[in-house]
Backbone as JSON, one array per atom type, in Angstrom:
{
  "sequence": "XXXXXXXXXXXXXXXXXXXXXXXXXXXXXXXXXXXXXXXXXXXXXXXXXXXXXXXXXXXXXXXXXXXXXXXXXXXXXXXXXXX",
  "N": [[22.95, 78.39, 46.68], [23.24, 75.13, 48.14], [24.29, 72.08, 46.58], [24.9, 69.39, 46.62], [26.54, 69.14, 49.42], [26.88, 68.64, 52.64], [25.02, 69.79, 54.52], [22.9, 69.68, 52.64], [22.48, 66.85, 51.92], [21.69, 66.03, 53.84], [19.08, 67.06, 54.75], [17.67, 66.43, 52.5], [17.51, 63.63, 53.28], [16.22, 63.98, 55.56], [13.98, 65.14, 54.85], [13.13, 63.22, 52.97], [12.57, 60.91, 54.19], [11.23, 61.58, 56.32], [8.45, 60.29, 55.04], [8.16, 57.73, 56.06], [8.31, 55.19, 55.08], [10.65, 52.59, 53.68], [13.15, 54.19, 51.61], [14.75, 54.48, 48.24], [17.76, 56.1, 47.02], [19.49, 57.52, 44.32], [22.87, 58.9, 43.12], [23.9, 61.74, 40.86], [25.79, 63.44, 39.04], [25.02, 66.15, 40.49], [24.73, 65.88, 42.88], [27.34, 65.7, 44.21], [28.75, 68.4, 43.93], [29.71, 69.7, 46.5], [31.56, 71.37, 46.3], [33.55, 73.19, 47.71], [33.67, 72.14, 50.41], [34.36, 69.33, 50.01], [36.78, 67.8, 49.36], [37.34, 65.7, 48.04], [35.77, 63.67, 45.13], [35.12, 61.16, 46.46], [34.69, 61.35, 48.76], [32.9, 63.31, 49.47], [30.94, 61.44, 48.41], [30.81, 59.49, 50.31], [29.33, 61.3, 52.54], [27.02, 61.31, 51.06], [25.88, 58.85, 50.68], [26.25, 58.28, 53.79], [24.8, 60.16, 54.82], [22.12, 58.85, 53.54], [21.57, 56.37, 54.58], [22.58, 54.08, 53.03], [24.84, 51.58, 52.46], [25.51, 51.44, 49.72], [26.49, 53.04, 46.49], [24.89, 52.43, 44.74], [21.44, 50.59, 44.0], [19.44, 47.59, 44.27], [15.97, 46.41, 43.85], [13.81, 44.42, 44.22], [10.42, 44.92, 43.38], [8.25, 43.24, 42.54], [6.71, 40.42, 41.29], [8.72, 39.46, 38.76], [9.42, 42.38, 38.48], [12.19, 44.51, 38.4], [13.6, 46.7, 40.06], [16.4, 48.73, 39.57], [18.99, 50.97, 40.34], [21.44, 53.15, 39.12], [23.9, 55.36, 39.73], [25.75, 58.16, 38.83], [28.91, 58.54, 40.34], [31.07, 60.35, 39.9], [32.49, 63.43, 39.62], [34.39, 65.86, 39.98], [36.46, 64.51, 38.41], [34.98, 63.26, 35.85], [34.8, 63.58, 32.41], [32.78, 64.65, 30.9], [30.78, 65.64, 32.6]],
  "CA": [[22.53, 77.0, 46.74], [24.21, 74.2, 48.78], [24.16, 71.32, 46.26], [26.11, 68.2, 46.97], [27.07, 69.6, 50.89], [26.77, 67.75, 53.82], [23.74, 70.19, 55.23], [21.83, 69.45, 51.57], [21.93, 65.48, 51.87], [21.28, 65.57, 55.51], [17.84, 67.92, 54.1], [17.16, 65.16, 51.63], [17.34, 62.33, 53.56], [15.21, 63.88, 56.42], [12.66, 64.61, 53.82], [12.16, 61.32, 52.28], [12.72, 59.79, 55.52], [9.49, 61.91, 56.91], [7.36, 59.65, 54.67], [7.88, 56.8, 57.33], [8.88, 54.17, 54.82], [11.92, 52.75, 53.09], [13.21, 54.98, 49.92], [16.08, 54.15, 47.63], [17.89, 57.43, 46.22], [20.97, 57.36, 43.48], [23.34, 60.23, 43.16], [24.16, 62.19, 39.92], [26.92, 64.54, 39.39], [25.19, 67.69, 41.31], [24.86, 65.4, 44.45], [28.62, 65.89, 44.52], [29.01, 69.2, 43.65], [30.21, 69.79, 47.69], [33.8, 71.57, 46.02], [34.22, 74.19, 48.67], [33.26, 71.19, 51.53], [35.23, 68.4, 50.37], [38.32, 67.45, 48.79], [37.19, 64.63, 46.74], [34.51, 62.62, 45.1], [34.89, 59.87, 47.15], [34.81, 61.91, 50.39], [31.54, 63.53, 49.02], [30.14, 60.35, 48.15], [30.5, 59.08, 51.79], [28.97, 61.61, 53.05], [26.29, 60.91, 50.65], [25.81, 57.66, 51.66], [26.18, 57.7, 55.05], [23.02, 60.68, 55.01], [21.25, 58.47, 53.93], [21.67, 55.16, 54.99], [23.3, 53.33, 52.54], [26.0, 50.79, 52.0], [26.62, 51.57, 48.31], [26.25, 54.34, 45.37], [23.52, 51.99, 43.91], [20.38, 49.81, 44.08], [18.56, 46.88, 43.49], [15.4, 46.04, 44.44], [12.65, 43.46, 43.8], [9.35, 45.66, 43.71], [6.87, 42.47, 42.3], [6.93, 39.44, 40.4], [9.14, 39.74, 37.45], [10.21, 43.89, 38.29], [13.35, 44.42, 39.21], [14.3, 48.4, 40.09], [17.75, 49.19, 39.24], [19.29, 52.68, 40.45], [22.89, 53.65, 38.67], [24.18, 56.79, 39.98], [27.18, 58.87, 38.65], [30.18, 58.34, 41.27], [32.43, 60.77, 39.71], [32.1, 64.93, 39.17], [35.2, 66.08, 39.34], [37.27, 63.61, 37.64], [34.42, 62.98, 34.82], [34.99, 64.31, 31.27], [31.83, 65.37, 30.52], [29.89, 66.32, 33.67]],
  "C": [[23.63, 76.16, 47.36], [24.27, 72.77, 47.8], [25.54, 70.48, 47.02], [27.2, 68.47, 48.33], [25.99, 68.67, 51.95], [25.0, 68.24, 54.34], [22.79, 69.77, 53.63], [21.52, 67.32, 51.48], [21.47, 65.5, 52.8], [19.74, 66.3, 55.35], [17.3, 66.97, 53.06], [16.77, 63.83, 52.6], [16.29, 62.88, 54.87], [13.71, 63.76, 55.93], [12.17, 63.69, 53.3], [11.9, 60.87, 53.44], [11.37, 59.92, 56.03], [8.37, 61.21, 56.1], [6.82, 58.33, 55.63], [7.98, 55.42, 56.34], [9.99, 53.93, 53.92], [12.2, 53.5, 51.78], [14.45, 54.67, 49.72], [16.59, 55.65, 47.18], [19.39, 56.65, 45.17], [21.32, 58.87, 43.36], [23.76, 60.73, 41.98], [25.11, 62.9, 40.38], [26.84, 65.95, 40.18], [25.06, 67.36, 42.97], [26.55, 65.43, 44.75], [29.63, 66.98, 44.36], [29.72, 70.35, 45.4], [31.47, 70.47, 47.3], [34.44, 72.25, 47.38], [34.22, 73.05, 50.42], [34.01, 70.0, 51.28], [36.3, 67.95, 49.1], [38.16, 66.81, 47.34], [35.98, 64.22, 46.27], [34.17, 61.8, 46.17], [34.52, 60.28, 48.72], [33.53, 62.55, 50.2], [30.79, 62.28, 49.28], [29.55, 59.26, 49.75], [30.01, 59.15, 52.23], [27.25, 61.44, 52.33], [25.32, 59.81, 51.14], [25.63, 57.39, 53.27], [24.57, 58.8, 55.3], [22.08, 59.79, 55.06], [20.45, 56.99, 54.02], [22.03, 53.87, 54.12], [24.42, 52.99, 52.61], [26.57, 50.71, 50.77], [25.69, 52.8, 47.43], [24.73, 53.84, 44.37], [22.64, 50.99, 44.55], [20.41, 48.82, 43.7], [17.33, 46.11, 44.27], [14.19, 45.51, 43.32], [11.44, 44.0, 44.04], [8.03, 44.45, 43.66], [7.7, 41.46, 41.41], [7.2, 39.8, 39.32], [9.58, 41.58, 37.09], [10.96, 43.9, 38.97], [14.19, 46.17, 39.16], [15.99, 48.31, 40.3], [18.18, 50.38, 39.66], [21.06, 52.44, 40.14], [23.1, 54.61, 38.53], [25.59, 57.48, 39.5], [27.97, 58.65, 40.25], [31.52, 59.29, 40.89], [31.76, 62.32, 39.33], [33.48, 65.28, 38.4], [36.34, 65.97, 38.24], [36.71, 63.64, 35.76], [35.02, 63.88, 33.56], [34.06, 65.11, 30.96], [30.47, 65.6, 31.28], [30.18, 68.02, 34.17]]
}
Protein backbone atom coordinates (compact mmCIF):
# COMPACT_ATOMS: atom_id res chain seq x y z
CA UNK A 1 0.00 0.00 0.00
CA UNK A 2 1.15 3.60 -0.75
CA UNK A 3 -0.71 5.55 1.96
CA UNK A 4 0.15 9.15 2.57
CA UNK A 5 2.74 9.19 -0.83
CA UNK A 6 2.77 11.63 -3.31
CA UNK A 7 1.41 8.95 -6.15
CA UNK A 8 -1.71 8.12 -3.48
CA UNK A 9 -2.92 11.89 -3.08
CA UNK A 10 -2.29 12.64 -6.66
CA UNK A 11 -4.94 9.17 -7.09
CA UNK A 12 -7.30 10.85 -4.69
CA UNK A 13 -7.52 14.05 -5.93
CA UNK A 14 -7.93 12.83 -9.59
CA UNK A 15 -10.75 10.76 -8.36
CA UNK A 16 -12.83 13.24 -6.64
CA UNK A 17 -11.84 15.69 -9.12
CA UNK A 18 -13.49 13.26 -11.98
CA UNK A 19 -16.88 14.16 -10.43
CA UNK A 20 -16.56 17.66 -12.20
CA UNK A 21 -17.41 19.67 -9.11
CA UNK A 22 -15.79 21.32 -6.13
CA UNK A 23 -14.89 18.73 -3.10
CA UNK A 24 -13.39 19.64 0.23
CA UNK A 25 -11.10 16.70 1.71
CA UNK A 26 -9.30 16.83 5.41
CA UNK A 27 -6.30 14.73 6.18
CA UNK A 28 -5.94 12.24 9.13
CA UNK A 29 -2.86 10.66 10.33
CA UNK A 30 -2.66 7.82 7.42
CA UNK A 31 -2.74 10.71 4.81
CA UNK A 32 0.75 11.28 6.14
CA UNK A 33 1.98 8.09 6.56
CA UNK A 34 4.54 8.97 3.28
CA UNK A 35 7.79 7.83 5.92
CA UNK A 36 9.92 6.25 3.27
CA UNK A 37 8.94 9.55 0.77
CA UNK A 38 9.33 12.33 3.04
CA UNK A 39 11.21 13.60 5.83
CA UNK A 40 8.57 15.34 7.69
CA UNK A 41 4.98 16.03 8.44
CA UNK A 42 5.01 19.24 7.16
CA UNK A 43 6.69 18.22 3.87
CA UNK A 44 3.94 15.48 3.57
CA UNK A 45 1.32 17.80 4.31
CA UNK A 46 2.36 20.07 1.36
CA UNK A 47 2.31 17.67 -0.78
CA UNK A 48 -1.07 16.94 0.45
CA UNK A 49 -2.30 20.09 -0.15
CA UNK A 50 -0.87 21.09 -3.08
CA UNK A 51 -2.62 17.49 -4.75
CA UNK A 52 -5.31 18.76 -4.12
CA UNK A 53 -5.75 22.21 -4.40
CA UNK A 54 -5.75 23.67 -1.25
CA UNK A 55 -4.43 26.58 0.69
CA UNK A 56 -4.80 25.01 4.15
CA UNK A 57 -5.09 21.55 6.25
CA UNK A 58 -8.79 22.59 6.86
CA UNK A 59 -12.27 23.81 5.82
CA UNK A 60 -15.07 25.87 6.09
CA UNK A 61 -17.84 26.06 4.13
CA UNK A 62 -21.37 27.54 4.03
CA UNK A 63 -23.54 24.60 2.47
CA UNK A 64 -27.29 26.49 3.27
CA UNK A 65 -28.91 28.79 5.50
CA UNK A 66 -27.81 28.29 8.98
CA UNK A 67 -25.14 24.98 8.00
CA UNK A 68 -21.89 25.58 8.31
CA UNK A 69 -19.39 22.40 7.27
CA UNK A 70 -16.35 22.36 9.26
CA UNK A 71 -13.38 19.88 8.23
CA UNK A 72 -10.44 19.45 11.11
CA UNK A 73 -7.79 17.25 9.93
CA UNK A 74 -4.85 15.77 11.99
CA UNK A 75 -1.56 17.77 10.88
CA UNK A 76 0.77 15.70 12.79
CA UNK A 77 1.77 11.62 12.50
CA UNK A 78 4.95 11.44 13.39
CA UNK A 79 5.37 13.80 16.13
CA UNK A 80 1.73 12.84 17.66
CA UNK A 81 1.56 10.80 20.90
CA UNK A 82 -1.09 8.77 20.17
CA UNK A 83 -1.45 8.24 16.40
Amino acid sequence: LFAGTTPCHEAAAEYLGSFGVPYEVIGGNHDLEGIDEFDSDEENLKVFMRSHGKPTPQFCRQVADKTLVVGLGSTVFREAKYT
